[in-house]
GROMACS .gro file of C-alpha atoms in nm:
model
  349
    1UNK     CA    1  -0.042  -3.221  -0.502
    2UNK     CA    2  -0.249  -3.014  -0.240
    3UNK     CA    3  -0.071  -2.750  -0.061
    4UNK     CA    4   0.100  -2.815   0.247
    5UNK     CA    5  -0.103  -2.574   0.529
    6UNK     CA    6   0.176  -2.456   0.651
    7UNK     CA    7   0.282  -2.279   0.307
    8UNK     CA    8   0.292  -1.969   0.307
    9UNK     CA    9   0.039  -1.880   0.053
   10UNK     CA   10  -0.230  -2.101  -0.046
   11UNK     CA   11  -0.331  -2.199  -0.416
   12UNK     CA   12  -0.688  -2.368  -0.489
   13UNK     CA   13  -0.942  -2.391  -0.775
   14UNK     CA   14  -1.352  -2.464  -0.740
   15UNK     CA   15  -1.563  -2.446  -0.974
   16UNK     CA   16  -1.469  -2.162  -1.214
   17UNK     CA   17  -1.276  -1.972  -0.970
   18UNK     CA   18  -0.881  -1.972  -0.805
   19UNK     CA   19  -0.826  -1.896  -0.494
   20UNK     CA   20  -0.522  -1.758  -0.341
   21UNK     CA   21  -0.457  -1.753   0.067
   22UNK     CA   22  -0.190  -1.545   0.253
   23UNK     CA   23  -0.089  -1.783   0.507
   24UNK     CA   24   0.125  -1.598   0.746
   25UNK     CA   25  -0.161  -1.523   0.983
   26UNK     CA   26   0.063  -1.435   1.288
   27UNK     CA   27   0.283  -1.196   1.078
   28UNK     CA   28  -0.073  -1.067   0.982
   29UNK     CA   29   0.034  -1.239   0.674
   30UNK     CA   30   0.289  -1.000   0.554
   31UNK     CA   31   0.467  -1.065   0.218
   32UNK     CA   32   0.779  -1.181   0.190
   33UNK     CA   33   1.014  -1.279  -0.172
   34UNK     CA   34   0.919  -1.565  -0.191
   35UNK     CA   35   0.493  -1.573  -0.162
   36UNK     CA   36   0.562  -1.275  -0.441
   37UNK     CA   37   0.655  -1.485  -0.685
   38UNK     CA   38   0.449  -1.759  -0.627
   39UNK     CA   39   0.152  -1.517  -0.629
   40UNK     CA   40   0.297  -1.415  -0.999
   41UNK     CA   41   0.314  -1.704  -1.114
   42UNK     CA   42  -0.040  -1.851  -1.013
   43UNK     CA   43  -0.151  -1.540  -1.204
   44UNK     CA   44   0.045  -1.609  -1.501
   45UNK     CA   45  -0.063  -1.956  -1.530
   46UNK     CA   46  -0.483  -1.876  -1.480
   47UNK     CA   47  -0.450  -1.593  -1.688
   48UNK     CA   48  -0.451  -1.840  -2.012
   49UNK     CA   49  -0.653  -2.091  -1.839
   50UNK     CA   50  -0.987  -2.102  -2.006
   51UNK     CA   51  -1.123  -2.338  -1.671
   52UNK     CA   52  -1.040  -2.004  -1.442
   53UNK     CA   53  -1.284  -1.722  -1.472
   54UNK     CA   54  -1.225  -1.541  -1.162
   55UNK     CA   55  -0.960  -1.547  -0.879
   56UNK     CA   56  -1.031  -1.445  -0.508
   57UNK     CA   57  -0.766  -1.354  -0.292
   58UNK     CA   58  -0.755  -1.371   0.092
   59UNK     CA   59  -0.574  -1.378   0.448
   60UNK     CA   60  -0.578  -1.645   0.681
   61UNK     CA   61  -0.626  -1.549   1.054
   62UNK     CA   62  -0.838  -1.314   1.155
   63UNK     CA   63  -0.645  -0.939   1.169
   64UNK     CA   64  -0.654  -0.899   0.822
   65UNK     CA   65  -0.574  -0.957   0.494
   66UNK     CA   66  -0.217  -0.850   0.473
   67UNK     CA   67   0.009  -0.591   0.689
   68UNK     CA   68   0.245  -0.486   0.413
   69UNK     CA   69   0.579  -0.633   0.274
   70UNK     CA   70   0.810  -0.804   0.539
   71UNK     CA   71   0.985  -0.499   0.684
   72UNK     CA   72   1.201  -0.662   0.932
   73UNK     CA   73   1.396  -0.835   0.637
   74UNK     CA   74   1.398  -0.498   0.454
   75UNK     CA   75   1.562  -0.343   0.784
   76UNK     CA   76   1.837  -0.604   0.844
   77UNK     CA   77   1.920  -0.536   0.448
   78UNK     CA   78   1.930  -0.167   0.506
   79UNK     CA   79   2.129  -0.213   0.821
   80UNK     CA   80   2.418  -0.384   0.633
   81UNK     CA   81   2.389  -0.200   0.283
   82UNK     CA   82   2.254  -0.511   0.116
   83UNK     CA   83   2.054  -0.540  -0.211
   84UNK     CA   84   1.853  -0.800  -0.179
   85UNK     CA   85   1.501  -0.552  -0.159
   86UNK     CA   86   1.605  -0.432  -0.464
   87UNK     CA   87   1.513  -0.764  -0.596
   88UNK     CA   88   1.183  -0.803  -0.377
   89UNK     CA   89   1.052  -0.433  -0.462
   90UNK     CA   90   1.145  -0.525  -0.802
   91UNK     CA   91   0.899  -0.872  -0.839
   92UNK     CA   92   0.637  -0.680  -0.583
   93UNK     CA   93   0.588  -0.389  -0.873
   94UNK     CA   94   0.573  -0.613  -1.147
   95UNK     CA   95   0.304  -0.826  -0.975
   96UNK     CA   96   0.134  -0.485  -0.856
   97UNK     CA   97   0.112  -0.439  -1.226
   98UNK     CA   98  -0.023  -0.782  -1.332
   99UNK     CA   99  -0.282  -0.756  -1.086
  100UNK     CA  100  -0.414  -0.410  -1.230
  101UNK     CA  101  -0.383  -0.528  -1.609
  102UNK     CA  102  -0.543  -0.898  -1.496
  103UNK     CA  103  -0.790  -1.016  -1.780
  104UNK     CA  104  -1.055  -1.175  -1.542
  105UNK     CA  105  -1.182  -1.053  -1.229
  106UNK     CA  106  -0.987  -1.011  -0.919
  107UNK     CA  107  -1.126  -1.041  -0.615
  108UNK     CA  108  -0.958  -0.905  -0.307
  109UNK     CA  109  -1.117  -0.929   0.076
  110UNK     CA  110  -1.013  -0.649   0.223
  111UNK     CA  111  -1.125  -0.715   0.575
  112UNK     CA  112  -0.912  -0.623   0.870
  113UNK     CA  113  -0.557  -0.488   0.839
  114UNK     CA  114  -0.465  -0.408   0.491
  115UNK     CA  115  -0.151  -0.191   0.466
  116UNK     CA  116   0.137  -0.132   0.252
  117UNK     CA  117   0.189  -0.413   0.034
  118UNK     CA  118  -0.150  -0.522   0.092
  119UNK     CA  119  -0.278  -0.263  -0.039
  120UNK     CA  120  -0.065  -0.334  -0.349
  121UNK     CA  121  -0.190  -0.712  -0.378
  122UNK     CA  122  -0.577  -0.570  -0.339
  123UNK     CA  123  -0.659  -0.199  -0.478
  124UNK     CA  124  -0.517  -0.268  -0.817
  125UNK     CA  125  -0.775  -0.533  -0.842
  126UNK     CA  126  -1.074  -0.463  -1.054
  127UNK     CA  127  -1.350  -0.598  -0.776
  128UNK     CA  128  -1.236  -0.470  -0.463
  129UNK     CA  129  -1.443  -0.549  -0.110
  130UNK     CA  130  -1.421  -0.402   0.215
  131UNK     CA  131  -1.600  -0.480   0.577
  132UNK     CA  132  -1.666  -0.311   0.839
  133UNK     CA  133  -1.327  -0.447   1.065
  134UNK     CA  134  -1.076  -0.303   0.730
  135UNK     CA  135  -0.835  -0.089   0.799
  136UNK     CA  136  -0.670   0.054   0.525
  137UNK     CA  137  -0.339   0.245   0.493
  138UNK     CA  138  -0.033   0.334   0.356
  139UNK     CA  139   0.193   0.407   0.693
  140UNK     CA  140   0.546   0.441   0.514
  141UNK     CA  141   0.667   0.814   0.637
  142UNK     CA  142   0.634   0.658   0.967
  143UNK     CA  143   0.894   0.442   0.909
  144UNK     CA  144   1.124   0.664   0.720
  145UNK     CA  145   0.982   0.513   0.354
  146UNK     CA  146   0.760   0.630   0.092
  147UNK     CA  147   0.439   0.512  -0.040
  148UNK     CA  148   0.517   0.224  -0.269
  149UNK     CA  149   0.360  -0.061  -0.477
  150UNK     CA  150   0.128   0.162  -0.669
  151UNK     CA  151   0.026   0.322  -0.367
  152UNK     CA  152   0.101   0.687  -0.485
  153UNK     CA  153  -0.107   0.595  -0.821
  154UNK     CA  154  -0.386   0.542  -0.632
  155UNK     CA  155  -0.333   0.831  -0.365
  156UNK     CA  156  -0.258   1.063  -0.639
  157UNK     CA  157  -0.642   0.970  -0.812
  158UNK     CA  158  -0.790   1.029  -0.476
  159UNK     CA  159  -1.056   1.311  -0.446
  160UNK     CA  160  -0.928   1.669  -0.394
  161UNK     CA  161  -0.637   1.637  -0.171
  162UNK     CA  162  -0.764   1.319   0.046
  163UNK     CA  163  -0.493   1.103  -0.096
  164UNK     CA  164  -0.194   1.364   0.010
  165UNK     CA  165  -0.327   1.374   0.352
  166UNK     CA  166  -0.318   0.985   0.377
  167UNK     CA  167   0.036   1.004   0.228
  168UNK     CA  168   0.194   1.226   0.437
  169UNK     CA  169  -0.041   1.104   0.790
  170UNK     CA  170  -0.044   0.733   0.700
  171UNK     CA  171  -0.395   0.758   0.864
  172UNK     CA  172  -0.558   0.417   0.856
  173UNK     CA  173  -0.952   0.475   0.668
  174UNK     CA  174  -1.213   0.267   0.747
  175UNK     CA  175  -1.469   0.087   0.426
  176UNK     CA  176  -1.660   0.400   0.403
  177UNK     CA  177  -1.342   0.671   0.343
  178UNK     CA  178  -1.205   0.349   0.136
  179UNK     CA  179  -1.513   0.363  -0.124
  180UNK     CA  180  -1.474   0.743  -0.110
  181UNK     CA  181  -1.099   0.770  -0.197
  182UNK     CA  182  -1.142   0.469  -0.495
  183UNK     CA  183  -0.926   0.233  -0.277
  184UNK     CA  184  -1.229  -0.005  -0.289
  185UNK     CA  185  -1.590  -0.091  -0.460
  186UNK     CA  186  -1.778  -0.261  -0.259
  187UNK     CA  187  -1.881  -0.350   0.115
  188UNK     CA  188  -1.970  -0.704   0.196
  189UNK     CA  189  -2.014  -0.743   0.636
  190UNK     CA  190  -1.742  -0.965   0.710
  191UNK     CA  191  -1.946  -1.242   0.832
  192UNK     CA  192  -2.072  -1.286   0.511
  193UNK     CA  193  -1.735  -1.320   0.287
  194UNK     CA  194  -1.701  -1.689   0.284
  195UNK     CA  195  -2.015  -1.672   0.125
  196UNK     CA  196  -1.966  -1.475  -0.099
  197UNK     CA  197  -1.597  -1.617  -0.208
  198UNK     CA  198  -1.801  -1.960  -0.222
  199UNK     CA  199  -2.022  -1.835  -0.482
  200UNK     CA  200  -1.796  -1.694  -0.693
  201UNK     CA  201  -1.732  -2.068  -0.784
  202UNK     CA  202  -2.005  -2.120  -0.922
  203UNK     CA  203  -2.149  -1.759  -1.080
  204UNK     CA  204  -2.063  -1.474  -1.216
  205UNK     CA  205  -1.866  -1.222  -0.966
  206UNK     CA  206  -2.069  -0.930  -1.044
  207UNK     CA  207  -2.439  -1.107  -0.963
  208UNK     CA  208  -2.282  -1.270  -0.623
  209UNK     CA  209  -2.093  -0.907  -0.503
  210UNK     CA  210  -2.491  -0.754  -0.591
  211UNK     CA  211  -2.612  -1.010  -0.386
  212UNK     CA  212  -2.441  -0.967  -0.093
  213UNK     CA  213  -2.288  -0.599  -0.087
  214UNK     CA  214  -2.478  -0.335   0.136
  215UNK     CA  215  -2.428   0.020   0.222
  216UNK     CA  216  -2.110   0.107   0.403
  217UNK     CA  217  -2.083   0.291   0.717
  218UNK     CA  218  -2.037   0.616   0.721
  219UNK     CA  219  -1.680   0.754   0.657
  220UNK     CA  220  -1.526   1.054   0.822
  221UNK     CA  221  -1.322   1.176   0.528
  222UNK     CA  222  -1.598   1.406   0.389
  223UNK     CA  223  -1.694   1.586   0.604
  224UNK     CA  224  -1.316   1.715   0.670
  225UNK     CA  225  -1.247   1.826   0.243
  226UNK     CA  226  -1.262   2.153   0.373
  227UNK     CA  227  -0.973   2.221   0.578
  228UNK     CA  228  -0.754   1.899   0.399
  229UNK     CA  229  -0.819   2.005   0.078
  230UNK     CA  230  -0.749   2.383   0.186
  231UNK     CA  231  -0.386   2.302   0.368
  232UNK     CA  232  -0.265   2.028   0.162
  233UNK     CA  233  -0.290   2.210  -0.172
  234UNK     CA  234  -0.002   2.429  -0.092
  235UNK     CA  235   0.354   2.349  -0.228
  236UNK     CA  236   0.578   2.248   0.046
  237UNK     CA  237   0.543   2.017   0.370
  238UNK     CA  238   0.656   2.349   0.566
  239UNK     CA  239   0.349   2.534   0.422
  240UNK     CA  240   0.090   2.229   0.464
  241UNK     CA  241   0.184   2.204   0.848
  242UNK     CA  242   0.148   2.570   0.863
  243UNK     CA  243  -0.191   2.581   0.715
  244UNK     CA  244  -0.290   2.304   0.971
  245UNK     CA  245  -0.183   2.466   1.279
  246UNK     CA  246  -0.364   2.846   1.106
  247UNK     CA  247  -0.682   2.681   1.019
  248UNK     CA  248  -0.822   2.734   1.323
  249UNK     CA  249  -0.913   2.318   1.346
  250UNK     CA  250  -0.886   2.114   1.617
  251UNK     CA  251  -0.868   1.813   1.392
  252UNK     CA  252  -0.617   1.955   1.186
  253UNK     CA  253  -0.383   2.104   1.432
  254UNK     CA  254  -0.379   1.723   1.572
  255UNK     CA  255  -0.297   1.587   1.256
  256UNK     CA  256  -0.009   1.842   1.230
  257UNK     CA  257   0.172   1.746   1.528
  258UNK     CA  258   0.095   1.364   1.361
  259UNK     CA  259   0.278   1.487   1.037
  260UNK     CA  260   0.585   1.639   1.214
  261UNK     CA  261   0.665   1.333   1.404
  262UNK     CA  262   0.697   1.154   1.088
  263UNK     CA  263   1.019   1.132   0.870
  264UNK     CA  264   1.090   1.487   0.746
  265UNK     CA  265   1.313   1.299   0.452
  266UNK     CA  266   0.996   1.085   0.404
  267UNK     CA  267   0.752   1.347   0.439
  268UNK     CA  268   0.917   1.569   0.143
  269UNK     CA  269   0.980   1.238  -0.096
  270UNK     CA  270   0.625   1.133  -0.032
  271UNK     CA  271   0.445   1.486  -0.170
  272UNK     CA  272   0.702   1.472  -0.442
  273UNK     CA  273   0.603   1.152  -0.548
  274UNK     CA  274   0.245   1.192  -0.485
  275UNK     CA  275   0.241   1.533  -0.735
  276UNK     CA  276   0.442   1.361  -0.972
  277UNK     CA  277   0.186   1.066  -0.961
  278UNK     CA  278  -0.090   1.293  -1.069
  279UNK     CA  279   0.146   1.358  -1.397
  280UNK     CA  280   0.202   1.061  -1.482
  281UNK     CA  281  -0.104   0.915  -1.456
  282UNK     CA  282  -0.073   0.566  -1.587
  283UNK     CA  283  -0.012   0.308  -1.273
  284UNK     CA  284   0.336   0.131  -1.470
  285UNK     CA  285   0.517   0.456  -1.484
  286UNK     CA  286   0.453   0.532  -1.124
  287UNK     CA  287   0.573   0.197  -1.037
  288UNK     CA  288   0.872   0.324  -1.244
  289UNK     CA  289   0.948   0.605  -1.030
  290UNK     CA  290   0.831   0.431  -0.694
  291UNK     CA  291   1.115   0.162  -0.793
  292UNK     CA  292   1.321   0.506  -0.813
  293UNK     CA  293   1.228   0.620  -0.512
  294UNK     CA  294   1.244   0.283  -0.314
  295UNK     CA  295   1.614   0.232  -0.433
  296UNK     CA  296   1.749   0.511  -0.277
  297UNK     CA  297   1.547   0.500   0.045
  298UNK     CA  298   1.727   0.233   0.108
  299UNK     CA  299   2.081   0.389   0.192
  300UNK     CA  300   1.841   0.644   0.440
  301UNK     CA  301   1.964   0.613   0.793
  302UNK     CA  302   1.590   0.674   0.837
  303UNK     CA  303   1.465   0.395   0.705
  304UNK     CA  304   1.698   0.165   0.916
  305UNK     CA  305   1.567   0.363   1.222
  306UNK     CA  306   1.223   0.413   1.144
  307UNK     CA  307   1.154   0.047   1.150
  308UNK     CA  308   1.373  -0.002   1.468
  309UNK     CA  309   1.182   0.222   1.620
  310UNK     CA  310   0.806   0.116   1.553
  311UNK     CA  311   0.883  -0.270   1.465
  312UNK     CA  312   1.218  -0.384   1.620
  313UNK     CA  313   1.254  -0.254   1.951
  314UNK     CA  314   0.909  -0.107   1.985
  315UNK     CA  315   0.969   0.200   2.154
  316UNK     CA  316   0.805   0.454   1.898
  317UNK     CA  317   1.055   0.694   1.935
  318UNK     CA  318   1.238   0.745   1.600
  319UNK     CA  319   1.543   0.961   1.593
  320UNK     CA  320   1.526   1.135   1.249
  321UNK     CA  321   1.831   1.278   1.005
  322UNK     CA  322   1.776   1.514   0.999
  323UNK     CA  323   1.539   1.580   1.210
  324UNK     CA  324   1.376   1.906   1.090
  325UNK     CA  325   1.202   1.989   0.818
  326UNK     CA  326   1.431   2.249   0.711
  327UNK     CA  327   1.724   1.975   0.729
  328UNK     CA  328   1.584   1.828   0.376
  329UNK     CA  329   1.709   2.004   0.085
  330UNK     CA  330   1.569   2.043  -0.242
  331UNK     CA  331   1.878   1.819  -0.413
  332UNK     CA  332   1.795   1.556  -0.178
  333UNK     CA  333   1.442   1.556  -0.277
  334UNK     CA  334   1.547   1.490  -0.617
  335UNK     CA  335   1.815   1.254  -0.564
  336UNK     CA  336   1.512   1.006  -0.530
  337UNK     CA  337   1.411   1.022  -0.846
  338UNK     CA  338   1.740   0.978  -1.053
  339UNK     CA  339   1.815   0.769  -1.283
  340UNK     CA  340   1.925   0.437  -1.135
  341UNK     CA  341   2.234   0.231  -1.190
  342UNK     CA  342   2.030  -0.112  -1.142
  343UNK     CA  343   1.794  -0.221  -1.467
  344UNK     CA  344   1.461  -0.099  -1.360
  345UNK     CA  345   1.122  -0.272  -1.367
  346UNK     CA  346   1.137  -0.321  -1.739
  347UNK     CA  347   0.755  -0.300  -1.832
  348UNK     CA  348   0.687  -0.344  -2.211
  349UNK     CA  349   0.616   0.009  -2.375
   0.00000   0.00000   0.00000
């Protein structure tokens, strides 16, 4: 039976290839419970299919291939100390994880808007294409969350300290900083994807990406290792904003002011998790301790108001708890990563 168009993911085979389609292209097709599991199970079923060879992975509309998880639902949960994300974060790792262990190549178009759990359905893939309208980022501290779905795997692998700076800034990177922090492999102009996502049906991924891939723009990224790398090696949030605001850069004075009108809670959870990342290494663990991490952010009061304030009532002005720096105590950094009462993601060892 062909899929109805208004479902909210789309599942197709041609040729030697599956495709899959976010279809939520007003919610810049943001996930939601349910397009998570169907997307797991699509994957489970081609993975053993010897008629698949390659799936391709897309958004409908044209802002971009996925904004992140559904946050609004996550915030009404919050708001009345449900569970229910517990269950959602739960399926969203575990597919996170299929995606990066896939047997076959995975394709993800990264054009336009790709944040969050986008980012989680794309950069684990192993052929990963961006254009010159993506936008790529992993916003959380400004909602009072933390970098989930793999995202502080990746981040933690980044050169130098790029990937702390994105952490704790939630800067969005265009497809040349993408290729330079490993959050992608390829640029492909945008007008030419549907070519290339046709071809795949018929030949092998890596001759049609050569085919059509070019040099990326420029990033900006680079040039700036001096001073990020410089102020974001040093232990604490306090002493990274004060190395921004000493270093004597415009740039990075800016990007201070950016990092203190983020969620201090979030701010000190994300560098945690980002340096434990880097010792853990392996993507499943982190999803481990993201799953952690995720659990308790949940009873925040600033992850209730964070999204309020940027996606509910839209007036950007986020009242923090606490709402300094100094407010965030070393116990309640490490609260985060306890043990949890609820079964965890349950990878097999």
């Amino acid at each position: 039976m062909a899929p109805d168009e208004h479902d909210p993911v789309l599942l197709r085979t041609e040729g030697r290839a599956a495709y899959i389609t976010l279809n939520r292209p007003r919610a810049i097709n943001a996930l939601t419970h349910p397009m998570v599991r169907t997307i797991d199970a699509a994957l489970a079923g081609w993975e053993s299919d010897d008629a698949v060879a390659a799936v391709v992975i897309s958004g409908a509309g044209e802002r971009g291939l996925c904004a992140g998880g559904d946050i609004r639902a996550i915030h009404d949960d919050a708001r009345v100390g449900g569970w229910a994300s517990v269950g959602f974060w739960r399926d969203e790792y575990r597919l996170n994880a299929r995606i990066a262990r896939f047997p076959k190549p995975y394709v993800a178009l990264m054009d336009g808007i790709v944040m969050g759990g986008g980012v989680g359905v794309s950069a684990h893939g192993s052929v990963r294409i961006v254009t010159e309208r993506s936008r790529i980022a992993m916003p959380e501290t400004g909602i009072g969350f933390v970098p989930d779905v793999g995202g502080t795997h990746l981040l933690a692998r980044a050169p130098g300290e790029l990937g702390t700076h994105l952490a704790l800034t939630g800067e969005a990177v265009g497809a040349g900083d993408a290729l330079l922090l490993g959050l992608a492999d390829h640029f492909v102009p945008s007008a030419r994807l549907a070519e290339l996502a046709a071809a795949i049906a018929s030949e092998d991924v890596t001759a049609a990406v050569r085919r059509y891939a070019e040099p990326a723009p420029a990033g900006r990224l680079a040039g700036a290792r001096g001073w990020i790398d410089h102020c974001y090696a040093a232990d604490t949030v306090e002493d990274i904003v004060d190395r921004l605001l000493a270093c004597g850069e415009s740039e990075a004075k800016e990007t201070a002011e950016t990092v203190l009108g983020r969620s201090p809670r979030s701010l000190k959870v994300t560098l945690e998790s980002i340096r434990r990342a880097r010792v853990l290494g392996e993507l499943e663990p982190v999803l481990e301790q993201e799953f952690r991490v995720s659990c308790t952010t949940l009873s925040s009061p600033d992850l209730v108001e964070g999204i309020r304030a940027q996606v509910v009532d839209k007036d950007r002005r986020p009242r923090w708890s606490p709402q300094e720096l100094s407010g965030v105590t070393r116990s309640e950094v490490e609260r985060h990563f306890a043990p949890l009462e609820v079964p965890g993601l349950g990878f097999p060892r």
